[in-house]
PDB file of N, CA and C in Angstrom:
ATOM      1  N   MET A  27      -1.289  72.585  55.285  1.00  0.00           N
ATOM      2  CA  MET A  27      -0.197  72.832  55.663  1.00  0.00           C
ATOM      3  C   MET A  27       1.124  72.692  54.839  1.00  0.00           C
ATOM      4  N   HIS A  28       1.917  73.709  54.926  1.00  0.00           N
ATOM      5  CA  HIS A  28       3.041  73.626  53.794  1.00  0.00           C
ATOM      6  C   HIS A  28       4.231  73.369  54.606  1.00  0.00           C
ATOM      7  N   PHE A  29       4.936  71.936  54.232  1.00  0.00           N
ATOM      8  CA  PHE A  29       6.309  71.881  54.919  1.00  0.00           C
ATOM      9  C   PHE A  29       7.789  72.553  53.950  1.00  0.00           C
ATOM     10  N   PRO A  30       8.247  73.159  54.390  1.00  0.00           N
ATOM     11  CA  PRO A  30       9.518  73.627  53.483  1.00  0.00           C
ATOM     12  C   PRO A  30      10.432  72.160  53.013  1.00  0.00           C
ATOM     13  N   SER A  31      11.102  72.282  51.836  1.00  0.00           N
ATOM     14  CA  SER A  31      11.581  70.945  51.341  1.00  0.00           C
ATOM     15  C   SER A  31      12.876  70.694  52.267  1.00  0.00           C
ATOM     16  N   ALA A  32      13.500  71.534  52.818  1.00  0.00           N
ATOM     17  CA  ALA A  32      14.505  70.954  53.566  1.00  0.00           C
ATOM     18  C   ALA A  32      13.960  70.183  54.815  1.00  0.00           C
ATOM     19  N   LEU A  33      12.906  70.337  55.102  1.00  0.00           N
ATOM     20  CA  LEU A  33      12.265  69.539  56.497  1.00  0.00           C
ATOM     21  C   LEU A  33      11.823  67.916  55.875  1.00  0.00           C
ATOM     22  N   LEU A  34      11.418  68.177  54.820  1.00  0.00           N
ATOM     23  CA  LEU A  34      10.962  66.751  54.158  1.00  0.00           C
ATOM     24  C   LEU A  34      12.224  66.257  53.630  1.00  0.00           C
ATOM     25  N   GLU A  35      13.139  66.399  53.237  1.00  0.00           N
ATOM     26  CA  GLU A  35      14.516  65.561  52.678  1.00  0.00           C
ATOM     27  C   GLU A  35      15.058  65.053  53.986  1.00  0.00           C
ATOM     28  N   ALA A  36      15.106  65.698  55.230  1.00  0.00           N
ATOM     29  CA  ALA A  36      15.565  65.487  56.422  1.00  0.00           C
ATOM     30  C   ALA A  36      14.674  64.014  56.942  1.00  0.00           C
ATOM     31  N   VAL A  37      13.127  64.181  56.865  1.00  0.00           N
ATOM     32  CA  VAL A  37      12.786  63.120  57.143  1.00  0.00           C
ATOM     33  C   VAL A  37      12.845  61.918  56.471  1.00  0.00           C
ATOM     34  N   GLU A  38      12.524  62.404  55.119  1.00  0.00           N
ATOM     35  CA  GLU A  38      12.771  60.708  54.167  1.00  0.00           C
ATOM     36  C   GLU A  38      13.777  60.129  54.649  1.00  0.00           C
ATOM     37  N   PRO A  39      13.451  58.590  54.744  1.00  0.00           N
ATOM     38  CA  PRO A  39      14.746  57.666  54.867  1.00  0.00           C
ATOM     39  C   PRO A  39      15.325  57.290  53.603  1.00  0.00           C
ATOM     40  N   SER A  40      16.819  57.426  53.825  1.00  0.00           N
ATOM     41  CA  SER A  40      17.486  57.162  52.627  1.00  0.00           C
ATOM     42  C   SER A  40      17.353  55.499  52.091  1.00  0.00           C
ATOM     43  N   ASN A  41      17.760  55.223  50.909  1.00  0.00           N
ATOM     44  CA  ASN A  41      17.600  53.940  50.620  1.00  0.00           C
ATOM     45  C   ASN A  41      18.268  52.739  51.284  1.00  0.00           C
ATOM     46  N   LEU A  42      19.562  52.995  51.629  1.00  0.00           N
ATOM     47  CA  LEU A  42      20.296  52.045  52.403  1.00  0.00           C
ATOM     48  C   LEU A  42      19.505  51.770  53.817  1.00  0.00           C
ATOM     49  N   PHE A  43      19.046  53.064  54.519  1.00  0.00           N
ATOM     50  CA  PHE A  43      18.185  52.260  55.915  1.00  0.00           C
ATOM     51  C   PHE A  43      16.964  51.524  55.340  1.00  0.00           C
ATOM     52  N   VAL A  44      16.559  51.849  54.166  1.00  0.00           N
ATOM     53  CA  VAL A  44      15.011  50.888  54.102  1.00  0.00           C
ATOM     54  C   VAL A  44      15.610  49.542  53.961  1.00  0.00           C
ATOM     55  N   VAL A  45      16.530  49.239  52.930  1.00  0.00           N
ATOM     56  CA  VAL A  45      17.158  48.352  52.501  1.00  0.00           C
ATOM     57  C   VAL A  45      17.665  47.331  53.722  1.00  0.00           C
ATOM     58  N   VAL A  46      18.528  47.861  54.624  1.00  0.00           N
ATOM     59  CA  VAL A  46      18.975  47.538  55.842  1.00  0.00           C
ATOM     60  C   VAL A  46      17.605  47.161  56.858  1.00  0.00           C
ATOM     61  N   PHE A  47      16.987  47.952  56.953  1.00  0.00           N
ATOM     62  CA  PHE A  47      15.257  47.560  57.724  1.00  0.00           C
ATOM     63  C   PHE A  47      14.938  46.442  57.198  1.00  0.00           C
ATOM     64  N   GLY A  48      14.719  46.486  56.113  1.00  0.00           N
ATOM     65  CA  GLY A  48      14.095  45.196  55.343  1.00  0.00           C
ATOM     66  C   GLY A  48      14.808  43.755  55.814  1.00  0.00           C
ATOM     67  N   ILE A  49      15.818  43.636  55.697  1.00  0.00           N
ATOM     68  CA  ILE A  49      16.794  42.919  55.692  1.00  0.00           C
ATOM     69  C   ILE A  49      16.817  42.138  56.958  1.00  0.00           C
ATOM     70  N   CYS A  50      16.932  43.236  57.858  1.00  0.00           N
ATOM     71  CA  CYS A  50      16.759  42.851  59.619  1.00  0.00           C
ATOM     72  C   CYS A  50      15.436  42.345  59.770  1.00  0.00           C
ATOM     73  N   THR A  51      14.075  43.037  59.554  1.00  0.00           N
ATOM     74  CA  THR A  51      13.012  42.373  59.449  1.00  0.00           C
ATOM     75  C   THR A  51      12.851  41.178  59.097  1.00  0.00           C
ATOM     76  N   VAL A  52      13.468  40.743  58.022  1.00  0.00           N
ATOM     77  CA  VAL A  52      13.117  39.328  57.444  1.00  0.00           C
ATOM     78  C   VAL A  52      14.007  37.982  58.500  1.00  0.00           C
ATOM     79  N   PHE A  53      15.240  38.580  58.586  1.00  0.00           N
ATOM     80  CA  PHE A  53      16.145  37.870  59.781  1.00  0.00           C
ATOM     81  C   PHE A  53      15.428  37.599  60.989  1.00  0.00           C
ATOM     82  N   VAL A  54      14.655  38.643  61.458  1.00  0.00           N
ATOM     83  CA  VAL A  54      14.431  38.713  63.006  1.00  0.00           C
ATOM     84  C   VAL A  54      12.980  37.660  62.699  1.00  0.00           C
ATOM     85  N   GLY A  55      12.213  37.576  61.346  1.00  0.00           N
ATOM     86  CA  GLY A  55      10.855  36.982  61.428  1.00  0.00           C
ATOM     87  C   GLY A  55      11.670  35.372  61.313  1.00  0.00           C
ATOM     88  N   LEU A  56      12.615  35.189  60.320  1.00  0.00           N
ATOM     89  CA  LEU A  56      13.658  33.707  60.352  1.00  0.00           C
ATOM     90  C   LEU A  56      13.784  33.254  61.437  1.00  0.00           C
ATOM     91  N   VAL A  57      14.286  33.996  62.635  1.00  0.00           N
ATOM     92  CA  VAL A  57      14.610  33.435  63.956  1.00  0.00           C
ATOM     93  C   VAL A  57      13.433  33.166  64.939  1.00  0.00           C
ATOM     94  N   CYS A  58      12.250  34.005  64.594  1.00  0.00           N
ATOM     95  CA  CYS A  58      11.224  33.917  65.264  1.00  0.00           C
ATOM     96  C   CYS A  58      10.610  32.412  64.830  1.00  0.00           C
ATOM     97  N   ILE A  59      10.439  32.245  63.855  1.00  0.00           N
ATOM     98  CA  ILE A  59      10.046  30.907  63.083  1.00  0.00           C
ATOM     99  C   ILE A  59      10.983  29.668  63.954  1.00  0.00           C
ATOM    100  N   ILE A  60      12.216  29.778  63.480  1.00  0.00           N
ATOM    101  CA  ILE A  60      13.163  28.695  64.593  1.00  0.00           C
ATOM    102  C   ILE A  60      12.744  28.494  65.777  1.00  0.00           C
ATOM    103  N   LEU A  61      12.532  29.664  66.483  1.00  0.00           N
ATOM    104  CA  LEU A  61      12.420  29.500  68.020  1.00  0.00           C
ATOM    105  C   LEU A  61      10.955  28.499  68.362  1.00  0.00           C
ATOM    106  N   ILE A  62       9.758  29.167  67.503  1.00  0.00           N
ATOM    107  CA  ILE A  62       8.678  28.399  67.750  1.00  0.00           C
ATOM    108  C   ILE A  62       8.820  26.915  66.939  1.00  0.00           C
ATOM    109  N   ILE A  63       9.699  26.640  66.000  1.00  0.00           N
ATOM    110  CA  ILE A  63       9.914  25.087  65.627  1.00  0.00           C
ATOM    111  C   ILE A  63      10.562  24.462  66.982  1.00  0.00           C
ATOM    112  N   GLU A  64      11.671  25.219  67.077  1.00  0.00           N
ATOM    113  CA  GLU A  64      12.280  24.715  68.572  1.00  0.00           C
ATOM    114  C   GLU A  64      11.307  24.304  69.800  1.00  0.00           C
ATOM    115  N   LEU A  65      10.541  25.102  70.047  1.00  0.00           N
ATOM    116  CA  LEU A  65       9.614  25.128  71.116  1.00  0.00           C
ATOM    117  C   LEU A  65       8.372  23.940  70.761  1.00  0.00           C
ATOM    118  N   MET A  66       8.016  24.192  69.684  1.00  0.00           N
ATOM    119  CA  MET A  66       7.084  22.910  69.284  1.00  0.00           C
ATOM    120  C   MET A  66       7.691  21.595  69.516  1.00  0.00           C
ATOM    121  N   THR A  67       9.323  21.167  69.005  1.00  0.00           N
ATOM    122  CA  THR A  67       9.864  20.180  68.957  1.00  0.00           C
ATOM    123  C   THR A  67       9.692  19.506  70.459  1.00  0.00           C
ATOM    124  N   PHE A  68      10.218  20.594  70.938  1.00  0.00           N
ATOM    125  CA  PHE A  68      10.344  20.237  72.745  1.00  0.00           C
ATOM    126  C   PHE A  68       9.157  19.910  73.510  1.00  0.00           C
ATOM    127  N   ILE A  69       8.166  20.451  73.028  1.00  0.00           N
ATOM    128  CA  ILE A  69       6.604  20.075  73.425  1.00  0.00           C
ATOM    129  C   ILE A  69       6.354  18.471  73.433  1.00  0.00           C
ATOM    130  N   CYS A  70       6.366  18.429  71.650  1.00  0.00           N
ATOM    131  CA  CYS A  70       6.300  17.283  71.203  1.00  0.00           C
ATOM    132  C   CYS A  70       6.997  15.877  71.790  1.00  0.00           C
ATOM    133  N   ARG A  71       8.162  16.292  72.050  1.00  0.00           N
ATOM    134  CA  ARG A  71       9.232  15.142  72.706  1.00  0.00           C
ATOM    135  C   ARG A  71       8.683  15.066  74.296  1.00  0.00           C
ATOM    136  N   LYS A  72       8.408  16.197  74.854  1.00  0.00           N
ATOM    137  CA  LYS A  72       7.781  15.568  76.400  1.00  0.00           C
ATOM    138  C   LYS A  72       6.513  14.783  76.109  1.00  0.00           C
ATOM    139  N   PHE A  73       5.440  15.199  75.369  1.00  0.00           N
ATOM    140  CA  PHE A  73       4.466  14.329  75.410  1.00  0.00           C
ATOM    141  C   PHE A  73       4.883  12.941  74.797  1.00  0.00           C
ATOM    142  N   GLU A  74       5.537  12.802  74.093  1.00  0.00           N
ATOM    143  CA  GLU A  74       5.977  11.644  73.395  1.00  0.00           C
ATOM    144  C   GLU A  74       6.650  10.918  74.781  1.00  0.00           C
ATOM    145  N   LYS A  75       7.198  11.212  75.633  1.00  0.00           N
ATOM    146  CA  LYS A  75       7.930  10.625  76.574  1.00  0.00           C
ATOM    147  C   LYS A  75       7.050   9.963  77.670  1.00  0.00           C
ATOM    148  N   ALA A  76       6.076  11.325  77.721  1.00  0.00           N
ATOM    149  CA  ALA A  76       5.205  11.051  78.737  1.00  0.00           C
ATOM    150  C   ALA A  76       3.939   9.616  78.434  1.00  0.00           C
ATOM    151  N   SER A  77       3.441   9.280  76.988  1.00  0.00           N
ATOM    152  CA  SER A  77       3.063   8.513  76.873  1.00  0.00           C
ATOM    153  C   SER A  77       3.734   7.261  76.245  1.00  0.00           C
ATOM    154  N   PRO A  78       3.886   6.149  77.111  1.00  0.00           N
ATOM    155  CA  PRO A  78       4.642   4.753  76.719  1.00  0.00           C
ATOM    156  C   PRO A  78       3.959   4.343  75.234  1.00  0.00           C
ATOM    157  N   ALA A  79       4.944   3.847  74.589  1.00  0.00           N
ATOM    158  CA  ALA A  79       4.695   3.226  73.211  1.00  0.00           C
ATOM    159  C   ALA A  79       4.121   1.898  73.451  1.00  0.00           C
ATOM    160  N   PRO A  80       3.217   1.129  72.477  1.00  0.00           N
ATOM    161  CA  PRO A  80       2.863   0.066  72.977  1.00  0.00           C
ATOM    162  C   PRO A  80       3.740  -0.810  72.621  1.00  0.00           C
ATOM    163  N   ALA A  81       3.488  -2.317  73.298  1.00  0.00           N
ATOM    164  CA  ALA A  81       4.771  -3.204  73.100  1.00  0.00           C
ATOM    165  C   ALA A  81       4.543  -3.879  71.515  1.00  0.00           C
ATOM    166  N   ALA A  82       3.376  -3.691  71.176  1.00  0.00           N
ATOM    167  CA  ALA A  82       3.369  -4.438  69.806  1.00  0.00           C
ATOM    168  C   ALA A  82       4.008  -3.787  68.548  1.00  0.00           C
ATOM    169  N   LYS A  83       4.110  -2.079  68.768  1.00  0.00           N
ATOM    170  CA  LYS A  83       4.750  -1.435  67.745  1.00  0.00           C
ATOM    171  C   LYS A  83       6.427  -1.369  67.952  1.00  0.00           C
ATOM    172  N   GLN A  84       6.628  -1.903  69.517  1.00  0.00           N
ATOM    173  CA  GLN A  84       8.155  -2.261  69.455  1.00  0.00           C
ATOM    174  C   GLN A  84       8.637  -3.648  68.942  1.00  0.00           C
ATOM    175  N   ALA A  85       7.930  -4.516  68.993  1.00  0.00           N
ATOM    176  CA  ALA A  85       8.092  -6.080  68.745  1.00  0.00           C
ATOM    177  C   ALA A  85       7.939  -6.074  67.360  1.00  0.00           C
ATOM    178  N   ALA A  86       7.191  -5.207  66.907  1.00  0.00           N
ATOM    179  CA  ALA A  86       7.283  -5.587  65.382  1.00  0.00           C
ATOM    180  C   ALA A  86       8.157  -4.688  64.561  1.00  0.00           C
ATOM    181  N   ALA A  87       8.856  -3.915  64.965  1.00  0.00           N
ATOM    182  CA  ALA A  87       9.933  -3.036  64.083  1.00  0.00           C
ATOM    183  C   ALA A  87      11.263  -4.007  64.082  1.00  0.00           C
ATOM    184  N   PRO A  88      11.883  -4.847  64.792  1.00  0.00           N
ATOM    185  CA  PRO A  88      13.082  -5.833  64.763  1.00  0.00           C
ATOM    186  C   PRO A  88      12.326  -6.932  63.522  1.00  0.00           C
ATOM    187  N   ALA A  89      11.178  -7.627  63.809  1.00  0.00           N
ATOM    188  CA  ALA A  89      10.778  -8.443  62.805  1.00  0.00           C
ATOM    189  C   ALA A  89      10.873  -8.216  61.525  1.00  0.00           C
ATOM    190  N   ALA A  90      10.483  -7.128  61.047  1.00  0.00           N
ATOM    191  CA  ALA A  90      10.398  -6.628  59.779  1.00  0.00           C
ATOM    192  C   ALA A  90      11.554  -6.730  59.104  1.00  0.00           C
ATOM    193  N   ALA A  91      12.654  -6.217  59.720  1.00  0.00           N
ATOM    194  CA  ALA A  91      14.066  -6.493  59.140  1.00  0.00           C
ATOM    195  C   ALA A  91      14.607  -7.597  58.241  1.00  0.00           C
ATOM    196  N   PRO A  92      14.340  -8.767  58.946  1.00  0.00           N
ATOM    197  CA  PRO A  92      14.535  -9.996  58.023  1.00  0.00           C
ATOM    198  C   PRO A  92      13.408 -10.560  57.113  1.00  0.00           C
ATOM    199  N   ALA A  93      12.323 -10.223  57.352  1.00  0.00           N
ATOM    200  CA  ALA A  93      11.479 -10.524  56.201  1.00  0.00           C
ATOM    201  C   ALA A  93      11.700 -10.064  54.775  1.00  0.00           C
ATOM    202  N   ALA A  94      12.682  -9.520  54.729  1.00  0.00           N
ATOM    203  CA  ALA A  94      12.920  -8.810  53.236  1.00  0.00           C
ATOM    204  C   ALA A  94      13.622 -10.158  52.299  1.00  0.00           C
ATOM    205  N   LYS A  95      12.685 -10.305  51.305  1.00  0.00           N
ATOM    206  CA  LYS A  95      13.157 -11.276  50.403  1.00  0.00           C
ATOM    207  C   LYS A  95      14.272 -10.717  49.320  1.00  0.00           C
ATOM    208  N   ALA A  96      15.204 -11.864  48.656  1.00  0.00           N
ATOM    209  CA  ALA A  96      15.715 -11.557  47.509  1.00  0.00           C
ATOM    210  C   ALA A  96      15.383 -11.312  46.311  1.00  0.00           C
ATOM    211  N   PRO A  97      15.012 -10.267  45.455  1.00  0.00           N
ATOM    212  CA  PRO A  97      14.621  -9.989  44.235  1.00  0.00           C
ATOM    213  C   PRO A  97      14.409 -11.210  43.640  1.00  0.00           C
ATOM    214  N   ALA A  98      13.487 -11.266  42.910  1.00  0.00           N
ATOM    215  CA  ALA A  98      13.219 -12.557  42.134  1.00  0.00           C
ATOM    216  C   ALA A  98      13.748 -12.041  40.540  1.00  0.00           C
ATOM    217  N   ALA A  99      14.287 -12.549  39.599  1.00  0.00           N
ATOM    218  CA  ALA A  99      15.094 -12.907  38.663  1.00  0.00           C
ATOM    219  C   ALA A  99      13.650 -12.582  37.619  1.00  0.00           C
ATOM    220  N   ILE A 100      13.976 -11.161  36.628  1.00  0.00           N
ATOM    221  CA  ILE A 100      13.094 -10.717  35.784  1.00  0.00           C
ATOM    222  C   ILE A 100      13.378 -11.745  34.550  1.00  0.00           C
ATOM    223  N   GLU A 101      12.184 -12.265  34.109  1.00  0.00           N
ATOM    224  CA  GLU A 101      12.302 -13.277  33.267  1.00  0.00           C
ATOM    225  C   GLU A 101      12.504 -12.726  31.841  1.00  0.00           C
ATOM    226  N   ASN A 102      11.807 -11.584  31.310  1.00  0.00           N
ATOM    227  CA  ASN A 102      11.789 -10.678  29.944  1.00  0.00           C
ATOM    228  C   ASN A 102      12.611  -9.114  30.274  1.00  0.00           C
ATOM    229  N   ARG A 103      13.835  -9.690  31.007  1.00  0.00           N
ATOM    230  CA  ARG A 103      14.792  -8.739  31.046  1.00  0.00           C
ATOM    231  C   ARG A 103      14.999  -7.558  29.672  1.00  0.00           C
ATOM    232  N   GLY A 104      15.578  -7.879  28.707  1.00  0.00           N
ATOM    233  CA  GLY A 104      15.918  -7.666  27.530  1.00  0.00           C
ATOM    234  C   GLY A 104      15.024  -6.750  26.943  1.00  0.00           C
ATOM    235  N   GLU A 105      13.716  -7.160  27.403  1.00  0.00           N
ATOM    236  CA  GLU A 105      12.656  -6.533  26.237  1.00  0.00           C
ATOM    237  C   GLU A 105      12.412  -5.296  27.412  1.00  0.00           C
ATOM    238  N   ILE A 106      12.376  -5.395  28.568  1.00  0.00           N
ATOM    239  CA  ILE A 106      12.279  -4.235  29.644  1.00  0.00           C
ATOM    240  C   ILE A 106      13.226  -3.186  29.069  1.00  0.00           C
ATOM    241  N   VAL A 107      14.340  -3.441  29.192  1.00  0.00           N
ATOM    242  CA  VAL A 107      15.782  -2.822  29.001  1.00  0.00           C
ATOM    243  C   VAL A 107      15.288  -1.907  27.531  1.00  0.00           C
ATOM    244  N   ALA A 108      15.333  -2.757  26.428  1.00  0.00           N
ATOM    245  CA  ALA A 108      14.905  -2.264  25.258  1.00  0.00           C
ATOM    246  C   ALA A 108      13.877  -1.235  24.969  1.00  0.00           C
ATOM    247  N   ALA A 109      12.542  -1.247  25.913  1.00  0.00           N
ATOM    248  CA  ALA A 109      11.394  -0.410  26.129  1.00  0.00           C
ATOM    249  C   ALA A 109      11.838   0.949  26.801  1.00  0.00           C
ATOM    250  N   VAL A 110      12.532   0.622  28.054  1.00  0.00           N
ATOM    251  CA  VAL A 110      13.189   1.846  28.482  1.00  0.00           C
ATOM    252  C   VAL A 110      14.358   2.785  27.773  1.00  0.00           C
ATOM    253  N   CYS A 111      14.968   1.903  27.095  1.00  0.00           N
ATOM    254  CA  CYS A 111      15.793   2.623  26.264  1.00  0.00           C
ATOM    255  C   CYS A 111      15.379   3.552  25.029  1.00  0.00           C
ATOM    256  N   ALA A 112      14.470   2.984  24.401  1.00  0.00           N
ATOM    257  CA  ALA A 112      13.325   3.432  23.507  1.00  0.00           C
ATOM    258  C   ALA A 112      12.953   4.486  23.664  1.00  0.00           C
ATOM    259  N   ALA A 113      12.523   4.697  25.125  1.00  0.00           N
ATOM    260  CA  ALA A 113      11.393   5.712  25.547  1.00  0.00           C
ATOM    261  C   ALA A 113      12.460   6.790  26.089  1.00  0.00           C
ATOM    262  N   VAL A 114      13.963   6.547  26.567  1.00  0.00           N
ATOM    263  CA  VAL A 114      14.655   7.510  27.061  1.00  0.00           C
ATOM    264  C   VAL A 114      15.126   8.515  25.610  1.00  0.00           C
ATOM    265  N   ALA A 115      15.527   7.432  24.486  1.00  0.00           N
ATOM    266  CA  ALA A 115      16.024   8.116  23.544  1.00  0.00           C
ATOM    267  C   ALA A 115      14.855   8.763  22.951  1.00  0.00           C
ATOM    268  N   GLU A 116      13.612   8.143  22.643  1.00  0.00           N
ATOM    269  CA  GLU A 116      12.422   9.347  22.319  1.00  0.00           C
ATOM    270  C   GLU A 116      12.556  10.615  22.932  1.00  0.00           C
ATOM    271  N   GLU A 117      12.693  10.306  24.553  1.00  0.00           N
ATOM    272  CA  GLU A 117      12.352  11.590  25.336  1.00  0.00           C
ATOM    273  C   GLU A 117      13.562  12.693  25.147  1.00  0.00           C
ATOM    274  N   LEU A 118      15.026  12.126  24.779  1.00  0.00           N
ATOM    275  CA  LEU A 118      16.260  13.016  24.442  1.00  0.00           C
ATOM    276  C   LEU A 118      16.292  13.423  23.349  1.00  0.00           C
ATOM    277  N   GLY A 119      15.446  12.911  22.142  1.00  0.00           N
ATOM    278  CA  GLY A 119      15.629  13.126  20.789  1.00  0.00           C
ATOM    279  C   GLY A 119      16.968  12.616  20.181  1.00  0.00           C
ATOM    280  N   THR A 120      17.253  11.510  20.603  1.00  0.00           N
ATOM    281  CA  THR A 120      18.485  10.663  19.934  1.00  0.00           C
ATOM    282  C   THR A 120      18.450   9.553  19.561  1.00  0.00           C
ATOM    283  N   ASP A 121      19.320   8.873  18.748  1.00  0.00           N
ATOM    284  CA  ASP A 121      19.090   7.616  18.714  1.00  0.00           C
ATOM    285  C   ASP A 121      19.350   6.442  19.450  1.00  0.00           C
ATOM    286  N   ILE A 122      18.890   5.487  19.619  1.00  0.00           N
ATOM    287  CA  ILE A 122      18.795   4.593  20.642  1.00  0.00           C
ATOM    288  C   ILE A 122      20.382   3.845  20.636  1.00  0.00           C
ATOM    289  N   SER A 123      20.664   3.880  19.356  1.00  0.00           N
ATOM    290  CA  SER A 123      22.130   3.232  19.738  1.00  0.00           C
ATOM    291  C   SER A 123      23.284   4.119  20.282  1.00  0.00           C
ATOM    292  N   ALA A 124      22.908   5.371  20.596  1.00  0.00           N
ATOM    293  CA  ALA A 124      23.586   6.262  21.320  1.00  0.00           C
ATOM    294  C   ALA A 124      23.711   6.261  23.097  1.00  0.00           C
ATOM    295  N   LEU A 125      22.688   5.226  23.194  1.00  0.00           N
ATOM    296  CA  LEU A 125      22.328   4.800  24.883  1.00  0.00           C
ATOM    297  C   LEU A 125      23.412   3.758  24.906  1.00  0.00           C
ATOM    298  N   ARG A 126      23.851   3.997  26.002  1.00  0.00           N
ATOM    299  CA  ARG A 126      24.680   2.361  26.755  1.00  0.00           C
ATOM    300  C   ARG A 126      24.002   2.414  28.120  1.00  0.00           C
ATOM    301  N   VAL A 127      23.463   1.283  28.797  1.00  0.00           N
ATOM    302  CA  VAL A 127      22.930   0.912  29.990  1.00  0.00           C
ATOM    303  C   VAL A 127      24.228   0.365  30.719  1.00  0.00           C
ATOM    304  N   VAL A 128      24.203   0.971  31.652  1.00  0.00           N
ATOM    305  CA  VAL A 128      25.279   0.481  32.852  1.00  0.00           C
ATOM    306  C   VAL A 128      24.933  -0.890  33.731  1.00  0.00           C
ATOM    307  N   SER A 129      23.754  -0.128  34.384  1.00  0.00           N
ATOM    308  CA  SER A 129      23.044  -1.206  34.818  1.00  0.00           C
ATOM    309  C   SER A 129      21.510  -0.779  34.995  1.00  0.00           C
ATOM    310  N   PHE A 130      20.889  -2.006  35.399  1.00  0.00           N
ATOM    311  CA  PHE A 130      19.359  -1.925  35.655  1.00  0.00           C
ATOM    312  C   PHE A 130      18.747  -2.673  36.541  1.00  0.00           C
ATOM    313  N   LYS A 131      18.322  -1.850  37.529  1.00  0.00           N
ATOM    314  CA  LYS A 131      17.593  -2.651  38.543  1.00  0.00           C
ATOM    315  C   LYS A 131      16.166  -2.267  38.865  1.00  0.00           C
ATOM    316  N   LYS A 132      15.453  -3.690  39.483  1.00  0.00           N
ATOM    317  CA  LYS A 132      14.332  -3.340  39.658  1.00  0.00           C
ATOM    318  C   LYS A 132      14.192  -2.658  40.964  1.00  0.00           C
ATOM    319  N   LEU A 133      13.249  -1.707  41.178  1.00  0.00           N
ATOM    320  CA  LEU A 133      13.135  -1.136  42.414  1.00  0.00           C
ATOM    321  C   LEU A 133      11.894  -1.320  43.119  1.00  0.00           C
TER     322      LEU A 133
END
């Protein structure tokens, strides 16, 4: 069956329509994902409130905070700083004298 060219041009969507339809589809999909996440959050909170937490977990949380120790002094700090500076200078391709260490902390 042969269609006249005027009919085919009328049926063919414009480029603007395709772009707008695609963007709307993406945003509708994103809104659906947000709604699903909100629904799952609501369901998880309901189940969390329904089952009481054990007393051992509640008591352990406050006890953990005061147990932190003061950091011990690093006995070979200069050697460690020199090694780190050498590695950084090598990675950056610069001279080690171009680096200036402002602070150095043990994590």
